[in-house]
GROMACS .gro file of C-alpha atoms in nm:
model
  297
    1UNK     CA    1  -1.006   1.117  -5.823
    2UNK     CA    2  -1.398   1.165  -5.732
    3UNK     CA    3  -1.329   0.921  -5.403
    4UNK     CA    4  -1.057   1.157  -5.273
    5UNK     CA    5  -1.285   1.471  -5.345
    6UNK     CA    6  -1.565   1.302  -5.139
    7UNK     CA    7  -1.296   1.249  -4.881
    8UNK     CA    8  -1.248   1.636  -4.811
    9UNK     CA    9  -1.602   1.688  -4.783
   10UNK     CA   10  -1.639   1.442  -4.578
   11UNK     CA   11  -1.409   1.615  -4.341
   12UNK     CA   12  -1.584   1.938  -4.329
   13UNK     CA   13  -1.909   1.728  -4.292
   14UNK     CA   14  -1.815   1.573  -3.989
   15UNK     CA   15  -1.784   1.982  -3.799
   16UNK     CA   16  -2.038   2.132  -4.001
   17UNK     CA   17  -2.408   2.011  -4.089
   18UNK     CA   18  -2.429   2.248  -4.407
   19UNK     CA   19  -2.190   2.122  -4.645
   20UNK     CA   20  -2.300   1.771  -4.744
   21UNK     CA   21  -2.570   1.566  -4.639
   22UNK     CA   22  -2.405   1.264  -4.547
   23UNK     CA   23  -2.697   1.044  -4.687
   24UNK     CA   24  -2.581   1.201  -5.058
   25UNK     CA   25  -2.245   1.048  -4.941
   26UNK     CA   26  -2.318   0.713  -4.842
   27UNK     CA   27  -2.490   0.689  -5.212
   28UNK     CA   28  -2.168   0.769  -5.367
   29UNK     CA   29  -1.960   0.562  -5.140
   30UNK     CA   30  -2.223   0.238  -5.183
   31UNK     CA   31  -2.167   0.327  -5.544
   32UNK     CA   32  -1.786   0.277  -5.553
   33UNK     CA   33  -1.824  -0.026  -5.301
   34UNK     CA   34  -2.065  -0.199  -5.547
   35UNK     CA   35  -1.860  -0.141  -5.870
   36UNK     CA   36  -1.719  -0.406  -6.041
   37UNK     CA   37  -1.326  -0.521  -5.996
   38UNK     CA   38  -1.188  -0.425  -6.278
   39UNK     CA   39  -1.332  -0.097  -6.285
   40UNK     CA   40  -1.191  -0.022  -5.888
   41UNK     CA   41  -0.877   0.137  -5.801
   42UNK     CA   42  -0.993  -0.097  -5.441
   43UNK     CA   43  -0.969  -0.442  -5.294
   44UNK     CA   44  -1.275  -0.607  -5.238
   45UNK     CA   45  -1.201  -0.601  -4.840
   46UNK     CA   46  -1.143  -0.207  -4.916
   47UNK     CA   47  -1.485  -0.236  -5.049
   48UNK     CA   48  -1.658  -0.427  -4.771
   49UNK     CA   49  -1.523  -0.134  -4.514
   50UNK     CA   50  -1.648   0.154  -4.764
   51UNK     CA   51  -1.963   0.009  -4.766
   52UNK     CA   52  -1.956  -0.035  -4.383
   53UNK     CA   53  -1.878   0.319  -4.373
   54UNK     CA   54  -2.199   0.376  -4.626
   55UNK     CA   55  -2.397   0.227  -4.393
   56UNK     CA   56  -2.246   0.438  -4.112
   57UNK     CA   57  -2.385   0.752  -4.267
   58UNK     CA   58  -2.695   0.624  -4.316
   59UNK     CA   59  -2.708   0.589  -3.914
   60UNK     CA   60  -2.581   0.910  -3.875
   61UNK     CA   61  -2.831   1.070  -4.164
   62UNK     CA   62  -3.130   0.924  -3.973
   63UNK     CA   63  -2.977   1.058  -3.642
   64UNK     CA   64  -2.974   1.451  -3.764
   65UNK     CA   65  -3.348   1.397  -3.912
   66UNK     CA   66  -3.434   1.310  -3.555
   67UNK     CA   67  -3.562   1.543  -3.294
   68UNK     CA   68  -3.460   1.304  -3.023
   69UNK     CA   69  -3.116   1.131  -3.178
   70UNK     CA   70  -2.924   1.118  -2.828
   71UNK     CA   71  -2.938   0.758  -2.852
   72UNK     CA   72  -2.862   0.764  -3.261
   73UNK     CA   73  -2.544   0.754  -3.467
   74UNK     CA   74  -2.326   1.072  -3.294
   75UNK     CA   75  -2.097   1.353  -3.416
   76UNK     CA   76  -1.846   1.202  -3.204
   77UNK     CA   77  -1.877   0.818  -3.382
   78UNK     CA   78  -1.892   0.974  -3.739
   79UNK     CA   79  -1.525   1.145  -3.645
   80UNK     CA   80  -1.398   0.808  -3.603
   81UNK     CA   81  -1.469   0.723  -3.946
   82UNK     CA   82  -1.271   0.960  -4.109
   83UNK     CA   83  -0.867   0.824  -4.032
   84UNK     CA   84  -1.006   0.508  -4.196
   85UNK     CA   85  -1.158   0.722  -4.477
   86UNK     CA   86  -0.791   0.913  -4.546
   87UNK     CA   87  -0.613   0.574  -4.495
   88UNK     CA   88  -0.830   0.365  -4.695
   89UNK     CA   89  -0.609   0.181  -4.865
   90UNK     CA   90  -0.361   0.132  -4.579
   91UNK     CA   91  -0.631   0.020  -4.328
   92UNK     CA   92  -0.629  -0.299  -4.188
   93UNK     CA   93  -0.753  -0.284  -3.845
   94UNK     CA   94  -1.095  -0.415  -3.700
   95UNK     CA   95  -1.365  -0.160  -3.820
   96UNK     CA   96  -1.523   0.046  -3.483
   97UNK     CA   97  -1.886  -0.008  -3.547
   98UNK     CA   98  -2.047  -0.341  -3.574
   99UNK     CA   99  -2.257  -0.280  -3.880
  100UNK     CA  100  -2.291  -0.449  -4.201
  101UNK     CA  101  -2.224  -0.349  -4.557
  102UNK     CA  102  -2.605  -0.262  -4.725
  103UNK     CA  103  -2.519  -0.466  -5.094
  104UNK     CA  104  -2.880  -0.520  -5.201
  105UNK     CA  105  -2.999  -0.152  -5.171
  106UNK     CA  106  -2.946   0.206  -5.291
  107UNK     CA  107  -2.943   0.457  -5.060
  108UNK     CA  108  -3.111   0.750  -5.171
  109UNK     CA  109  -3.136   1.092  -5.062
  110UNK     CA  110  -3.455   1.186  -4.948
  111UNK     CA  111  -3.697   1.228  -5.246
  112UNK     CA  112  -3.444   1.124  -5.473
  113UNK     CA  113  -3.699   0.817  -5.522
  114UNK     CA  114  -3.934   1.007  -5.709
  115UNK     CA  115  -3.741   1.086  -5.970
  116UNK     CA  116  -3.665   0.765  -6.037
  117UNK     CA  117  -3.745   0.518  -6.366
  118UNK     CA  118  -3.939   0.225  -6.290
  119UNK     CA  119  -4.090  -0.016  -6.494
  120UNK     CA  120  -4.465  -0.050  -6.566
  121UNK     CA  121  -4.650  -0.247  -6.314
  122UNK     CA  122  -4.630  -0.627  -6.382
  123UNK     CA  123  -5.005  -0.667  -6.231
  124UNK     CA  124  -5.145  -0.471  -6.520
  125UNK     CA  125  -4.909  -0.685  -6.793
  126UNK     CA  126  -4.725  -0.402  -6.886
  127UNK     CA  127  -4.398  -0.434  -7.092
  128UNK     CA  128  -4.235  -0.135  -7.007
  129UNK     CA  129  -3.829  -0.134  -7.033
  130UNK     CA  130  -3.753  -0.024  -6.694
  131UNK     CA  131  -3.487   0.113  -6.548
  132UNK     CA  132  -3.143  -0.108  -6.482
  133UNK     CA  133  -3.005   0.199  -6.274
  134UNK     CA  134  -3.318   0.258  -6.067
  135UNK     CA  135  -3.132  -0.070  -5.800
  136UNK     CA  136  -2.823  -0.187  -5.849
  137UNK     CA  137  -2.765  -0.558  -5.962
  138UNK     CA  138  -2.797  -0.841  -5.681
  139UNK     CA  139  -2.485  -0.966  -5.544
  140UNK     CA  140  -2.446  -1.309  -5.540
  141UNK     CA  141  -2.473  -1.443  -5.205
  142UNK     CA  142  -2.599  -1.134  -5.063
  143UNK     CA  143  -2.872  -1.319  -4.911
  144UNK     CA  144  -2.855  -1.224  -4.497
  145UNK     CA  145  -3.050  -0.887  -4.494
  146UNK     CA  146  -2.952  -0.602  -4.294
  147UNK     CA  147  -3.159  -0.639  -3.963
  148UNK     CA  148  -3.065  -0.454  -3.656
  149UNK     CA  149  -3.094  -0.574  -3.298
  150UNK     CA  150  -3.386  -0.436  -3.065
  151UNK     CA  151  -3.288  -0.119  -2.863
  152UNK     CA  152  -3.270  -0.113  -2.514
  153UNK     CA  153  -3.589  -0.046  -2.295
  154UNK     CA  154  -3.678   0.310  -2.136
  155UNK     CA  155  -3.929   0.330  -1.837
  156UNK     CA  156  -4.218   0.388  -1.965
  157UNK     CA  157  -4.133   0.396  -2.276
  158UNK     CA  158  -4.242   0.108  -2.584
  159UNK     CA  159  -4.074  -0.092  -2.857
  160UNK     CA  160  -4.229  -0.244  -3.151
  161UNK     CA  161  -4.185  -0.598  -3.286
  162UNK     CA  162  -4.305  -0.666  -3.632
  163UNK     CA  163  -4.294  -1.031  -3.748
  164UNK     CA  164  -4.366  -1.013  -4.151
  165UNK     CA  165  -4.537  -1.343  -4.185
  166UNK     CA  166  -4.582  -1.345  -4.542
  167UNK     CA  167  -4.703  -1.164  -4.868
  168UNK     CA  168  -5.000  -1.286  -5.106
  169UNK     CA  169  -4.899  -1.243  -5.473
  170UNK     CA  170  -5.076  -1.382  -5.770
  171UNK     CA  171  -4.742  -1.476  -5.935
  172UNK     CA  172  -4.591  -1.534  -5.598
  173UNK     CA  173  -4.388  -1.833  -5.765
  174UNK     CA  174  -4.184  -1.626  -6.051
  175UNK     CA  175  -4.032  -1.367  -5.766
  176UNK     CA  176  -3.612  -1.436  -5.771
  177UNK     CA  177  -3.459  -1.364  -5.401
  178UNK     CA  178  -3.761  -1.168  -5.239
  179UNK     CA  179  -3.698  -0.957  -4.957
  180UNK     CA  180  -3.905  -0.692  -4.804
  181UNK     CA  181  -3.724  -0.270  -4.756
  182UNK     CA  182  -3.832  -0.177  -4.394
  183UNK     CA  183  -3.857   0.207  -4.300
  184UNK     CA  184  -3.998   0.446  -4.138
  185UNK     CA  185  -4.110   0.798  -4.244
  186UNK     CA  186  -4.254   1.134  -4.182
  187UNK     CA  187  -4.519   1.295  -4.358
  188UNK     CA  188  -4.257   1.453  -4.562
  189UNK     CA  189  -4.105   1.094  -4.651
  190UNK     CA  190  -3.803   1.165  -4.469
  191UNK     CA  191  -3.659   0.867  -4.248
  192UNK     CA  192  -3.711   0.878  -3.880
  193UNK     CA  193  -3.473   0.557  -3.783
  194UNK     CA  194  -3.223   0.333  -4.009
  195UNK     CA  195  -3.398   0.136  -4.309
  196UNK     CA  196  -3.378  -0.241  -4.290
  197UNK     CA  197  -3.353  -0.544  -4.514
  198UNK     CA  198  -3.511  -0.904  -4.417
  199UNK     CA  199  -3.336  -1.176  -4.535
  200UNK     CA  200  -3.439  -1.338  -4.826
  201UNK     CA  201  -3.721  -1.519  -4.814
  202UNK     CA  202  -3.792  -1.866  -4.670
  203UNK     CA  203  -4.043  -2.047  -4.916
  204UNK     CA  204  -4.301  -1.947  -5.194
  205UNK     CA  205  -4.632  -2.154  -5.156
  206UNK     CA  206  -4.931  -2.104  -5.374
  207UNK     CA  207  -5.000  -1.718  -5.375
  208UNK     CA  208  -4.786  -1.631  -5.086
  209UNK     CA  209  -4.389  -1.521  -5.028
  210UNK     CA  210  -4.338  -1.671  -4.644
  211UNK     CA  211  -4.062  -1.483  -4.437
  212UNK     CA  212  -4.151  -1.527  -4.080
  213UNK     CA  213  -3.878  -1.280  -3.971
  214UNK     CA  214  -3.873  -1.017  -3.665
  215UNK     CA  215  -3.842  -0.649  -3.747
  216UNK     CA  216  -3.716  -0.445  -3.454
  217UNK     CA  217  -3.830  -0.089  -3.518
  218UNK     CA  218  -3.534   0.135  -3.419
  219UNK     CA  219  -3.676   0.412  -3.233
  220UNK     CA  220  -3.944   0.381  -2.936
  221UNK     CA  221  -4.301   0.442  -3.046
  222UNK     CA  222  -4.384   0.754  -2.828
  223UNK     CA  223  -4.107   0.956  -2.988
  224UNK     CA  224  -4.222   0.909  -3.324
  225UNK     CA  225  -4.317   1.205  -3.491
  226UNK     CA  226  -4.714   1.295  -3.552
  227UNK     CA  227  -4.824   1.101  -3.892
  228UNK     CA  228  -4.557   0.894  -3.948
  229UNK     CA  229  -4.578   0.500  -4.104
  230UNK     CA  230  -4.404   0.224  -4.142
  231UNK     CA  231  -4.322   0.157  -4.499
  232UNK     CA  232  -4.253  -0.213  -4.642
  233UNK     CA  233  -4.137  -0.253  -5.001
  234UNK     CA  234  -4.148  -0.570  -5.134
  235UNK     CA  235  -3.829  -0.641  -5.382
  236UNK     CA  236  -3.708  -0.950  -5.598
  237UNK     CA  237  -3.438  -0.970  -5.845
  238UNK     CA  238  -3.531  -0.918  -6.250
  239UNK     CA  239  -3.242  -1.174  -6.390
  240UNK     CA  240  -3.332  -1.068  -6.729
  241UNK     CA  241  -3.258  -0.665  -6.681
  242UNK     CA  242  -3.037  -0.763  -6.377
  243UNK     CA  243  -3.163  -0.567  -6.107
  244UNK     CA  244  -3.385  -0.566  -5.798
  245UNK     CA  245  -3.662  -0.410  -5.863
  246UNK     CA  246  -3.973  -0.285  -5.611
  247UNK     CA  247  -4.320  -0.471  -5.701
  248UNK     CA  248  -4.521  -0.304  -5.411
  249UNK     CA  249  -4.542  -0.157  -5.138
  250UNK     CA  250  -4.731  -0.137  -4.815
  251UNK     CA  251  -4.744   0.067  -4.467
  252UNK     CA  252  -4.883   0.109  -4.141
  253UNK     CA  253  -4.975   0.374  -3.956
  254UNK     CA  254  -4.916   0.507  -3.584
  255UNK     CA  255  -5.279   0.402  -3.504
  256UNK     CA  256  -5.289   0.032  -3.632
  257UNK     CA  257  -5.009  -0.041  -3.380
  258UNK     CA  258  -5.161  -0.249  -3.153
  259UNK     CA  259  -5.056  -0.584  -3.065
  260UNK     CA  260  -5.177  -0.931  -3.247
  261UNK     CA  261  -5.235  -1.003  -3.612
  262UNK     CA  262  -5.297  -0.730  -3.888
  263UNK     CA  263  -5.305  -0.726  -4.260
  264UNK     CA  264  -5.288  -0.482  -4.528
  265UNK     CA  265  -5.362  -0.320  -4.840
  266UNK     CA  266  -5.081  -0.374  -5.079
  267UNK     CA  267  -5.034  -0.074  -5.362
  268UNK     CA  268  -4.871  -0.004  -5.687
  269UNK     CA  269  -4.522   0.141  -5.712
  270UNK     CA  270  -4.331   0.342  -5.704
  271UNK     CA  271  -4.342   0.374  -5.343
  272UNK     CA  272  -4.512   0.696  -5.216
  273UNK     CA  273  -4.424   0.744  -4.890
  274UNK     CA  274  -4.591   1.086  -4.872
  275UNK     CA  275  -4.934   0.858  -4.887
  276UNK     CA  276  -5.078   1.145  -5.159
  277UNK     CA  277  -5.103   0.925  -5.471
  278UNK     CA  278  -5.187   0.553  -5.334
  279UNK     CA  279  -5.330   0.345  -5.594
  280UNK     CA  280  -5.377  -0.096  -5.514
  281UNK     CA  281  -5.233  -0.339  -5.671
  282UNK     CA  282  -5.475  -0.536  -5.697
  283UNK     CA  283  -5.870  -0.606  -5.672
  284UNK     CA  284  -5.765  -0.940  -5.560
  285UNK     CA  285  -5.765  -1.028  -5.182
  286UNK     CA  286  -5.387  -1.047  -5.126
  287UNK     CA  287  -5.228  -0.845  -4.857
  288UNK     CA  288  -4.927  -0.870  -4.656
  289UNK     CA  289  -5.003  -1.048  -4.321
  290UNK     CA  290  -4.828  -0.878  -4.002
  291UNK     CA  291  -4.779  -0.964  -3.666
  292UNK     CA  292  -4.752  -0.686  -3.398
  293UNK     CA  293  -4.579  -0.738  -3.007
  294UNK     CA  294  -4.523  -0.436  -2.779
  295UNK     CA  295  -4.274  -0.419  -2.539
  296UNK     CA  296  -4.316  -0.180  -2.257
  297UNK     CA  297  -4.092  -0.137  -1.908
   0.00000   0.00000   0.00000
């Protein structure tokens, strides 16, 4: 069985850092945690703590792409994953981390993205087919988002609160369980701290998605590498082709951090986040409206 393969490479994973990236693992292990019952060999409480454990090695896959992880997802906490990995279906104690499963999302290997299918860009009425594997389908009830806590303060160090007020769409009405993808990247598009999820949503009014929800970026500002940005994706469900699909996308970079109000540009997917092809959605004035606090000991 492909699960019990994974398994043993998992093991050497957690002494070695050559043998399998543990983001390529979390993909597979989201995979088997999303599939459907009656093609599962697993409970659906086995499922919730494989997809904990996905979520795990996402943590611990941002951790090794940062120069400065000693506050990140360790070696030592990814060892503790792996009796509950062998004993999977045996395993009925409380799970060690207090994270949550990731249901709406797939985790992708970085620049895996590119190479994905989407579908042609609803602003310029294109009727392309899409891709139904490019997100997995929505699960019902899946509604809470993924949002992590704000880290503790350094001396002299500073944190970053982001408050996504809202979005301005033209067909802001039509978009099923919207809910904006925040990460944050290098040049090279590779993650510098865990991606996040905001809950879905809290009202559609005219042309604008409302959310009014606190992003706590995960890693303090002056260790961020040179050049990178803070991505937001904007996502609702297609009930039709039954998946979540990206609409657009948006970032910030290191020097529009400042506190107070900002809004920006809003561009056409797929999502670049090497910044080298941006194109906008729109000629219309809709942008997604921010709201930036610092937080500095």
């Amino acid at each position: 069985h492909v699960f019990w393969r994974l398994i043993c490479v998992f093991v050497l994973r957690s002494h070695s850092t050559i043998f399998f990236p543990p983001s390529r693992l979390a993909r597979h292990l989201q995979k088997e945690a999303q599939s459907q019952h009656n093609n599962s060999e697993f409970t659906e409480d086995q499922k919730k703590t494989i997809a904990k454990i996905a979520t795990c090695l996402e943590l611990r896959s941002a951790a090794l792409q940062s120069a400065q992880s000693q506050d990140e997802f360790k070696l030592e906490d990814l060892k503790k994953l792996e009796p509950i990995l062998k004993n999977i279906l045996t395993y009925n104690k409380e799970f060690p981390f207090d994270v949550q499963p990731v249901p709406l999302r797939k985790i992708l290997a970085p620049g895996e993205e590119e190479h994905l299918e989407f579908e042609e860009d609803d602003e310029e009425g294109g009727a392309g087919a899409g891709s139904p594997d490019s997100f997995p389908a929505r699960v019902p009830g899946a509604n809470e988002g993924t949002l992590l806590p704000r880290l503790p303060s350094e001396p002299g160090m500073t944190l970053l609160t982001i408050n996504i007020e809202k979005i301005g769409l033209k067909d802001a009405g039509q978009c099923i369980d919207p809910y904006i993808t925040v990460s944050v990247k290098d040049l090279n598009g590779i993650d510098l701290t865990p991606v996040q999820d905001t809950p879905v949503a809290l009202r559609k009014e005219d042309t604008y998605v409302h959310f009014n929800v606190d992003i706590e970026i995960q890693k303090h500002i002056e260790k961020l590498t040179k050049g990178a940005a803070i991505f937001f994706e904007f996502k609702h469900y297609k009930p039709k082709k039954r998946f979540t699909s990206t609409k657009c996308f948006a970032f910030m970079e290191m020097d529009e951090i400042k506190p107070g109000a900002i809004v920006i540009e809003l561009y056409k997917k797929p999502t670049d986040f090497k910044r080298k092809k941006l194109q906008l959605l729109t000629k219309k004035p809709l942008y997604l409206h921010l709201h930036q606090t610092l937080h500095k000991e």
